[in-house]
mmCIF file of C-alpha atoms in Angstrom:
data_model
loop_
_atom_site.group_PDB
_atom_site.id
_atom_site.type_symbol
_atom_site.label_atom_id
_atom_site.label_comp_id
_atom_site.label_asym_id
_atom_site.label_seq_id
_atom_site.Cartn_x
_atom_site.Cartn_y
_atom_site.Cartn_z
ATOM 1 C CA MET A 1014 64.894 9.108 -20.007
ATOM 2 C CA PRO A 1015 61.441 8.111 -21.244
ATOM 3 C CA GLU A 1016 59.719 5.999 -18.605
ATOM 4 C CA LEU A 1017 56.676 3.759 -18.799
ATOM 5 C CA PRO A 1018 54.091 6.529 -19.446
ATOM 6 C CA GLU A 1019 56.158 8.095 -22.215
ATOM 7 C CA VAL A 1020 56.960 4.769 -23.888
ATOM 8 C CA GLU A 1021 53.309 3.705 -23.612
ATOM 9 C CA ASN A 1022 52.223 6.905 -25.341
ATOM 10 C CA VAL A 1023 54.779 6.349 -28.096
ATOM 11 C CA ARG A 1024 53.470 2.781 -28.455
ATOM 12 C CA ARG A 1025 49.885 3.975 -28.789
ATOM 13 C CA ASN A 1026 50.906 6.542 -31.375
ATOM 14 C CA LEU A 1027 52.899 4.005 -33.356
ATOM 15 C CA GLU A 1028 50.008 1.564 -33.250
ATOM 16 C CA SER A 1029 47.746 4.115 -34.902
ATOM 17 C CA MET A 1030 50.408 5.362 -37.331
ATOM 18 C CA VAL A 1031 52.339 2.385 -38.669
ATOM 19 C CA VAL A 1032 50.435 -0.853 -38.025
ATOM 20 C CA GLY A 1033 49.463 -2.330 -41.373
ATOM 21 C CA ARG A 1034 52.128 -0.438 -43.281
ATOM 22 C CA THR A 1035 54.683 -2.310 -45.365
ATOM 23 C CA ILE A 1036 58.370 -1.467 -45.187
ATOM 24 C CA ALA A 1037 59.816 -0.822 -48.638
ATOM 25 C CA SER A 1038 63.374 -0.210 -47.444
ATOM 26 C CA VAL A 1039 65.399 0.830 -44.405
ATOM 27 C CA ASP A 1040 68.137 3.450 -44.256
ATOM 28 C CA VAL A 1041 70.568 2.980 -41.344
ATOM 29 C CA ARG A 1042 72.644 6.118 -40.875
ATOM 30 C CA LEU A 1043 74.271 5.234 -37.565
ATOM 31 C CA PRO A 1044 75.207 1.531 -37.518
ATOM 32 C CA ARG A 1045 75.790 1.266 -33.756
ATOM 33 C CA ILE A 1046 72.072 1.788 -33.098
ATOM 34 C CA ILE A 1047 71.543 -1.704 -34.579
ATOM 35 C CA ARG A 1048 72.767 -4.392 -32.178
ATOM 36 C CA THR A 1049 71.210 -7.461 -33.797
ATOM 37 C CA PRO A 1050 72.182 -8.519 -36.389
ATOM 38 C CA ASP A 1051 75.639 -6.965 -36.380
ATOM 39 C CA ASP A 1052 75.350 -6.379 -40.135
ATOM 40 C CA THR A 1053 73.188 -3.333 -40.932
ATOM 41 C CA VAL A 1054 72.887 -4.343 -44.592
ATOM 42 C CA ARG A 1055 71.295 -7.591 -43.464
ATOM 43 C CA PHE A 1056 69.079 -5.712 -40.974
ATOM 44 C CA ALA A 1057 67.687 -3.578 -43.783
ATOM 45 C CA ALA A 1058 67.360 -6.477 -46.227
ATOM 46 C CA GLU A 1059 65.447 -8.678 -43.764
ATOM 47 C CA LEU A 1060 62.879 -5.950 -43.046
ATOM 48 C CA ALA A 1061 62.291 -4.964 -46.673
ATOM 49 C CA GLY A 1062 58.844 -6.180 -47.739
ATOM 50 C CA CYS A 1063 57.670 -6.925 -44.180
ATOM 51 C CA THR A 1064 54.439 -5.491 -42.774
ATOM 52 C CA ILE A 1065 54.155 -4.165 -39.224
ATOM 53 C CA GLN A 1066 51.399 -6.183 -37.535
ATOM 54 C CA SER A 1067 51.410 -4.697 -34.025
ATOM 55 C CA VAL A 1068 53.387 -2.598 -31.550
ATOM 56 C CA SER A 1069 53.554 -3.692 -27.915
ATOM 57 C CA ARG A 1070 55.497 -2.598 -24.853
ATOM 58 C CA ARG A 1071 57.380 -4.366 -22.071
ATOM 59 C CA GLY A 1072 58.787 -2.049 -19.427
ATOM 60 C CA LYS A 1073 60.565 0.682 -21.396
ATOM 61 C CA TYR A 1074 61.019 -1.506 -24.487
ATOM 62 C CA LEU A 1075 58.961 -1.259 -27.677
ATOM 63 C CA LEU A 1076 58.304 -4.482 -29.591
ATOM 64 C CA PHE A 1077 57.301 -4.244 -33.235
ATOM 65 C CA SER A 1078 55.759 -7.434 -34.612
ATOM 66 C CA VAL A 1079 57.103 -7.604 -38.177
ATOM 67 C CA PRO A 1080 56.506 -11.259 -39.128
ATOM 68 C CA PRO A 1081 58.486 -13.368 -39.073
ATOM 69 C CA TYR A 1082 60.593 -11.027 -36.918
ATOM 70 C CA THR A 1083 60.261 -9.019 -33.729
ATOM 71 C CA LEU A 1084 61.975 -5.646 -33.741
ATOM 72 C CA VAL A 1085 62.926 -4.664 -30.183
ATOM 73 C CA SER A 1086 63.608 -0.968 -29.657
ATOM 74 C CA HIS A 1087 64.872 0.770 -26.517
ATOM 75 C CA LEU A 1088 64.687 4.586 -26.600
ATOM 76 C CA ARG A 1089 67.204 5.006 -23.750
ATOM 77 C CA MET A 1090 67.850 8.673 -22.937
ATOM 78 C CA GLU A 1091 66.395 10.667 -25.835
ATOM 79 C CA GLY A 1092 65.255 8.315 -28.576
ATOM 80 C CA GLN A 1093 62.233 9.508 -30.572
ATOM 81 C CA TYR A 1094 60.059 8.065 -33.327
ATOM 82 C CA LEU A 1095 58.381 10.427 -35.774
ATOM 83 C CA TRP A 1096 56.028 9.445 -38.603
ATOM 84 C CA VAL A 1097 56.231 11.877 -41.510
ATOM 85 C CA ALA A 1098 55.674 12.250 -45.237
ATOM 86 C CA ALA A 1099 58.621 11.049 -47.310
ATOM 87 C CA ASP A 1100 59.302 14.553 -48.622
ATOM 88 C CA GLU A 1101 59.601 16.060 -45.121
ATOM 89 C CA PRO A 1102 63.131 17.422 -44.491
ATOM 90 C CA VAL A 1103 65.202 15.023 -42.390
ATOM 91 C CA ALA A 1104 65.978 16.487 -38.962
ATOM 92 C CA PRO A 1105 69.508 16.345 -37.523
ATOM 93 C CA HIS A 1106 70.343 13.254 -35.446
ATOM 94 C CA THR A 1107 67.991 11.027 -37.466
ATOM 95 C CA HIS A 1108 69.743 7.658 -37.448
ATOM 96 C CA VAL A 1109 67.294 5.096 -38.855
ATOM 97 C CA ILE A 1110 64.561 5.662 -41.457
ATOM 98 C CA PHE A 1111 61.899 3.070 -42.285
ATOM 99 C CA HIS A 1112 60.532 3.875 -45.750
ATOM 100 C CA PHE A 1113 56.973 2.609 -46.274
ATOM 101 C CA ASP A 1114 55.453 1.751 -49.627
ATOM 102 C CA ASP A 1115 52.828 4.511 -49.258
ATOM 103 C CA HIS A 1116 55.463 7.294 -49.336
ATOM 104 C CA THR A 1117 55.483 7.872 -45.587
ATOM 105 C CA GLU A 1118 58.401 7.229 -43.258
ATOM 106 C CA LEU A 1119 59.042 6.297 -39.644
ATOM 107 C CA ARG A 1120 62.177 8.083 -38.500
ATOM 108 C CA TYR A 1121 64.218 7.298 -35.418
ATOM 109 C CA ARG A 1122 65.992 10.336 -33.988
ATOM 110 C CA ASP A 1123 68.395 10.193 -31.043
ATOM 111 C CA VAL A 1124 70.588 13.130 -30.033
ATOM 112 C CA ARG A 1125 72.449 11.153 -27.363
ATOM 113 C CA GLN A 1126 72.765 8.049 -29.568
ATOM 114 C CA PHE A 1127 72.145 5.621 -26.701
ATOM 115 C CA GLY A 1128 69.079 3.900 -28.175
ATOM 116 C CA THR A 1129 69.227 0.357 -29.534
ATOM 117 C CA MET A 1130 67.396 -1.892 -31.981
ATOM 118 C CA ASP A 1131 67.462 -5.699 -32.142
ATOM 119 C CA LEU A 1132 65.851 -7.647 -34.973
ATOM 120 C CA ILE A 1133 64.955 -10.999 -33.433
ATOM 121 C CA GLU A 1134 64.427 -14.037 -35.647
ATOM 122 C CA PRO A 1135 61.977 -16.842 -34.745
ATOM 123 C CA GLY A 1136 63.517 -19.029 -32.048
ATOM 124 C CA GLN A 1137 66.184 -16.461 -31.201
ATOM 125 C CA PRO A 1138 66.226 -15.270 -27.562
ATOM 126 C CA LEU A 1139 65.112 -11.763 -26.745
ATOM 127 C CA PRO A 1140 67.723 -9.251 -25.465
ATOM 128 C CA LYS A 1141 68.929 -10.031 -21.940
ATOM 129 C CA GLY A 1142 67.669 -6.743 -20.538
ATOM 130 C CA LEU A 1143 64.172 -7.534 -21.727
ATOM 131 C CA LEU A 1144 64.235 -11.070 -20.346
ATOM 132 C CA ALA A 1145 65.380 -9.820 -16.932
ATOM 133 C CA LEU A 1146 62.443 -7.454 -16.407
ATOM 134 C CA GLY A 1147 60.213 -7.805 -13.376
ATOM 135 C CA PRO A 1148 56.413 -7.615 -13.529
ATOM 136 C CA GLU A 1149 54.562 -4.667 -15.023
ATOM 137 C CA PRO A 1150 53.110 -2.249 -12.441
ATOM 138 C CA PHE A 1151 49.576 -3.118 -13.611
ATOM 139 C CA SER A 1152 50.237 -6.850 -13.696
ATOM 140 C CA GLU A 1153 48.201 -9.341 -11.692
ATOM 141 C CA ASP A 1154 51.576 -10.516 -10.327
ATOM 142 C CA LEU A 1155 51.433 -7.438 -8.121
ATOM 143 C CA ASP A 1156 48.560 -8.438 -5.858
ATOM 144 C CA HIS A 1157 47.936 -6.837 -2.459
ATOM 145 C CA ASP A 1158 51.318 -7.951 -1.082
ATOM 146 C CA GLY A 1159 53.161 -8.694 -4.334
ATOM 147 C CA LEU A 1160 55.516 -5.731 -4.050
ATOM 148 C CA TYR A 1161 56.193 -6.512 -0.391
ATOM 149 C CA ARG A 1162 57.405 -9.996 -1.319
ATOM 150 C CA ARG A 1163 59.769 -8.497 -3.885
ATOM 151 C CA VAL A 1164 61.348 -5.904 -1.593
ATOM 152 C CA HIS A 1165 61.189 -7.143 1.993
ATOM 153 C CA ARG A 1166 64.598 -8.852 1.892
ATOM 154 C CA ARG A 1167 66.380 -5.923 0.228
ATOM 155 C CA THR A 1168 68.584 -3.688 2.386
ATOM 156 C CA ALA A 1169 69.070 -1.007 -0.267
ATOM 157 C CA SER A 1170 66.946 2.133 -0.222
ATOM 158 C CA ILE A 1171 63.409 1.794 -1.535
ATOM 159 C CA LYS A 1172 64.360 4.335 -4.227
ATOM 160 C CA ALA A 1173 67.196 2.093 -5.467
ATOM 161 C CA VAL A 1174 65.001 -1.012 -5.362
ATOM 162 C CA LEU A 1175 62.176 0.597 -7.347
ATOM 163 C CA LEU A 1176 64.659 1.733 -9.988
ATOM 164 C CA ASP A 1177 65.779 -1.885 -10.413
ATOM 165 C CA GLN A 1178 63.957 -3.070 -13.537
ATOM 166 C CA ALA A 1179 64.201 -6.666 -12.319
ATOM 167 C CA VAL A 1180 61.945 -5.714 -9.399
ATOM 168 C CA LEU A 1181 59.354 -3.705 -11.303
ATOM 169 C CA ALA A 1182 59.430 -2.879 -14.997
ATOM 170 C CA GLY A 1183 59.124 0.604 -16.416
ATOM 171 C CA LEU A 1184 59.765 2.939 -13.490
ATOM 172 C CA GLY A 1185 62.454 5.627 -13.595
ATOM 173 C CA ASN A 1186 63.516 8.627 -11.594
ATOM 174 C CA ILE A 1187 60.473 10.833 -12.178
ATOM 175 C CA TYR A 1188 57.731 8.389 -11.297
ATOM 176 C CA VAL A 1189 59.585 6.724 -8.422
ATOM 177 C CA ASP A 1190 59.894 10.140 -6.745
ATOM 178 C CA GLU A 1191 56.243 10.938 -7.425
ATOM 179 C CA ALA A 1192 54.920 7.560 -6.240
ATOM 180 C CA LEU A 1193 56.968 7.645 -3.035
ATOM 181 C CA PHE A 1194 55.630 11.120 -2.297
ATOM 182 C CA ARG A 1195 52.043 9.988 -2.750
ATOM 183 C CA ALA A 1196 52.684 6.989 -0.523
ATOM 184 C CA GLY A 1197 54.331 9.149 2.164
ATOM 185 C CA ILE A 1198 57.536 7.089 2.076
ATOM 186 C CA HIS A 1199 61.005 8.611 2.244
ATOM 187 C CA PRO A 1200 63.119 7.349 -0.684
ATOM 188 C CA ALA A 1201 66.108 6.645 1.588
ATOM 189 C CA ARG A 1202 64.139 4.183 3.744
ATOM 190 C CA PRO A 1203 65.676 0.692 3.531
ATOM 191 C CA ALA A 1204 63.289 -1.391 1.445
ATOM 192 C CA HIS A 1205 63.145 -4.198 4.011
ATOM 193 C CA GLN A 1206 61.661 -1.793 6.574
ATOM 194 C CA LEU A 1207 58.465 -1.327 4.581
ATOM 195 C CA THR A 1208 55.437 -2.946 6.142
ATOM 196 C CA ARG A 1209 52.884 -4.862 4.102
ATOM 197 C CA ALA A 1210 50.473 -1.968 4.517
ATOM 198 C CA GLU A 1211 53.056 0.522 3.218
ATOM 199 C CA ALA A 1212 53.869 -1.735 0.270
ATOM 200 C CA GLN A 1213 50.180 -1.940 -0.597
ATOM 201 C CA THR A 1214 49.872 1.851 -0.365
ATOM 202 C CA LEU A 1215 52.937 2.197 -2.581
ATOM 203 C CA VAL A 1216 51.541 -0.123 -5.259
ATOM 204 C CA LYS A 1217 48.367 1.957 -5.319
ATOM 205 C CA ALA A 1218 50.403 5.174 -5.599
ATOM 206 C CA ILE A 1219 52.547 3.761 -8.422
ATOM 207 C CA ARG A 1220 49.491 2.727 -10.402
ATOM 208 C CA GLU A 1221 47.748 6.053 -9.834
ATOM 209 C CA VAL A 1222 50.674 8.215 -10.894
ATOM 210 C CA LEU A 1223 51.413 6.069 -13.956
ATOM 211 C CA THR A 1224 47.763 6.067 -15.027
ATOM 212 C CA GLU A 1225 47.514 9.844 -14.696
ATOM 213 C CA ALA A 1226 50.805 10.365 -16.527
ATOM 214 C CA ILE A 1227 49.744 8.107 -19.411
ATOM 215 C CA GLU A 1228 46.459 9.997 -19.730
ATOM 216 C CA ALA A 1229 48.359 13.316 -19.760
ATOM 217 C CA GLY A 1230 50.671 12.140 -22.537
ATOM 218 C CA GLY A 1231 53.704 11.654 -20.301
ATOM 219 C CA SER A 1232 56.123 14.243 -18.909
ATOM 220 C CA SER A 1233 58.216 16.459 -21.180
ATOM 221 C CA ILE A 1234 61.009 17.376 -18.786
ATOM 222 C CA ARG A 1235 63.645 17.846 -21.487
ATOM 223 C CA THR A 1236 63.198 16.533 -25.023
ATOM 224 C CA TYR A 1237 60.413 13.949 -24.902
ATOM 225 C CA VAL A 1238 57.785 14.144 -27.647
ATOM 226 C CA ASP A 1239 55.364 11.476 -28.817
ATOM 227 C CA GLY A 1240 55.144 9.989 -32.299
ATOM 228 C CA TYR A 1241 53.314 13.053 -33.593
ATOM 229 C CA GLY A 1242 55.909 15.438 -32.166
ATOM 230 C CA ARG A 1243 53.649 16.520 -29.281
ATOM 231 C CA HIS A 1244 54.929 17.275 -25.776
ATOM 232 C CA GLY A 1245 53.477 15.565 -22.713
ATOM 233 C CA GLY A 1246 51.436 17.446 -20.125
ATOM 234 C CA PHE A 1247 52.072 15.668 -16.831
ATOM 235 C CA GLN A 1248 55.114 17.803 -15.923
ATOM 236 C CA ILE A 1249 52.806 20.585 -14.720
ATOM 237 C CA ARG A 1250 51.209 18.160 -12.240
ATOM 238 C CA LEU A 1251 54.393 16.864 -10.596
ATOM 239 C CA ASN A 1252 54.377 17.145 -6.800
ATOM 240 C CA VAL A 1253 58.089 16.858 -6.023
ATOM 241 C CA TYR A 1254 60.220 16.001 -9.057
ATOM 242 C CA GLY A 1255 62.112 19.075 -10.248
ATOM 243 C CA ARG A 1256 60.469 21.276 -7.602
ATOM 244 C CA GLN A 1257 63.399 21.654 -5.165
ATOM 245 C CA GLY A 1258 63.208 24.922 -3.239
ATOM 246 C CA GLN A 1259 59.483 25.261 -3.891
ATOM 247 C CA PRO A 1260 56.745 24.732 -1.288
ATOM 248 C CA CYS A 1261 55.068 21.344 -1.060
ATOM 249 C CA GLN A 1262 51.565 21.635 -2.464
ATOM 250 C CA THR A 1263 50.277 19.466 0.380
ATOM 251 C CA CYS A 1264 51.928 20.882 3.510
ATOM 252 C CA GLY A 1265 53.887 23.958 2.439
ATOM 253 C CA SER A 1266 57.295 22.601 3.468
ATOM 254 C CA GLU A 1267 60.200 23.253 1.128
ATOM 255 C CA ILE A 1268 60.912 20.446 -1.343
ATOM 256 C CA VAL A 1269 64.539 19.316 -1.034
ATOM 257 C CA LYS A 1270 66.778 17.529 -3.514
ATOM 258 C CA LEU A 1271 68.954 14.674 -2.262
ATOM 259 C CA ARG A 1272 71.310 12.192 -3.900
ATOM 260 C CA ILE A 1273 69.976 8.671 -3.388
ATOM 261 C CA ALA A 1274 70.931 5.577 -5.409
ATOM 262 C CA GLY A 1275 73.151 7.838 -7.493
ATOM 263 C CA ARG A 1276 70.158 9.846 -8.691
ATOM 264 C CA GLY A 1277 68.813 13.285 -7.943
ATOM 265 C CA THR A 1278 65.871 12.643 -5.624
ATOM 266 C CA HIS A 1279 63.104 15.035 -4.647
ATOM 267 C CA VAL A 1280 61.462 14.836 -1.229
ATOM 268 C CA CYS A 1281 59.055 16.667 1.025
ATOM 269 C CA PRO A 1282 60.658 16.184 4.476
ATOM 270 C CA LEU A 1283 57.325 16.556 6.259
ATOM 271 C CA CYS A 1284 55.105 14.419 4.016
ATOM 272 C CA GLN A 1285 57.797 11.732 3.673
ATOM 273 C CA PRO A 1286 59.295 11.029 7.104
ATOM 274 C CA LYS A 1287 62.713 9.385 6.999
ATOM 275 C CA SER A 1288 62.142 7.186 10.035
ATOM 276 C CA ARG A 1289 59.378 6.114 12.385
ATOM 277 C CA ARG A 1290 60.617 8.727 14.859
ATOM 278 C CA HIS A 1291 60.145 11.387 12.201
ATOM 279 C CA GLU A 1292 56.747 9.931 11.392
ATOM 280 C CA ALA A 1293 55.683 10.393 15.009
ATOM 281 C CA VAL A 1294 56.937 13.980 14.886
ATOM 282 C CA ARG A 1295 55.018 14.538 11.676
ATOM 283 C CA GLU A 1296 51.807 13.270 13.251
ATOM 284 C CA ARG A 1297 52.277 15.567 16.251
ATOM 285 C CA ALA A 1298 53.073 18.502 13.959
ATOM 286 C CA GLY A 1299 49.853 17.834 12.090
ATOM 287 C CA LYS A 1300 48.030 18.315 15.387
ATOM 288 C CA GLY A 1301 49.904 21.562 16.102
ATOM 289 C CA GLU A 1302 51.835 20.018 18.989
ATOM 290 C CA VAL A 1303 55.395 20.433 17.718
ATOM 291 C CA SER A 1304 57.389 22.036 14.931
ATOM 292 C CA VAL A 1305 59.367 19.838 12.572
ATOM 293 C CA PRO A 1306 63.072 20.707 12.155
#
């Protein structure tokens, strides 16, 4: 599933590709992609003649400003936007086509068909999932102990809590695993056990990994491409995600894959101690005093 870095790269591409372009017509080929309104003929008719003014992002949602409307798009598992010339052959699994008046098109392609679009009228509430989002990882709401305040009463694993979009917007399986590795925190640790210092370290790790991933164009683990059809480059820099059975690039221990919060989770057992007892063992091992089982 595209996470914050991938969606942010798509947003940046769309901003350069489609802002200022006027929609001549819309072709909806798979009606269930459109949630609001529940009439696809009306969806297309309302957008005809509108000009895209901006493209913003909130969590994993894209928001197209198409006055007087806001078009909210969620890519879900494999949604993709591609901007092409109108005479370009239409690829399989293309479900919505925005025809512009300059003979270019913005095409929405989705093999899994889980993506959604909502055309929001002035005064109409945004989709519930969007309204329920927590702060952005780069938000000022996450000051030095902001994350600690959001997690210190939660008994679930820190992995599960970070995946909760109401706690922090935009994170998914890849970047939660990577941030926890950088912070030296085991993903199965109960969230309420994190100290303020660990929470501060984790915020720093989250911001670092997201920044680097955005700059690298995101991670193309399976099918992700940006608006120009380009793959991301961050997948070659992942420390733990997808590297089970391989040596940790920090300590040499074998990366293991666990099931935590219902998700495949990648961990270095030495760099990410599961408990304070294991942390003490890790520190002693680092001094050559003991081997870690």
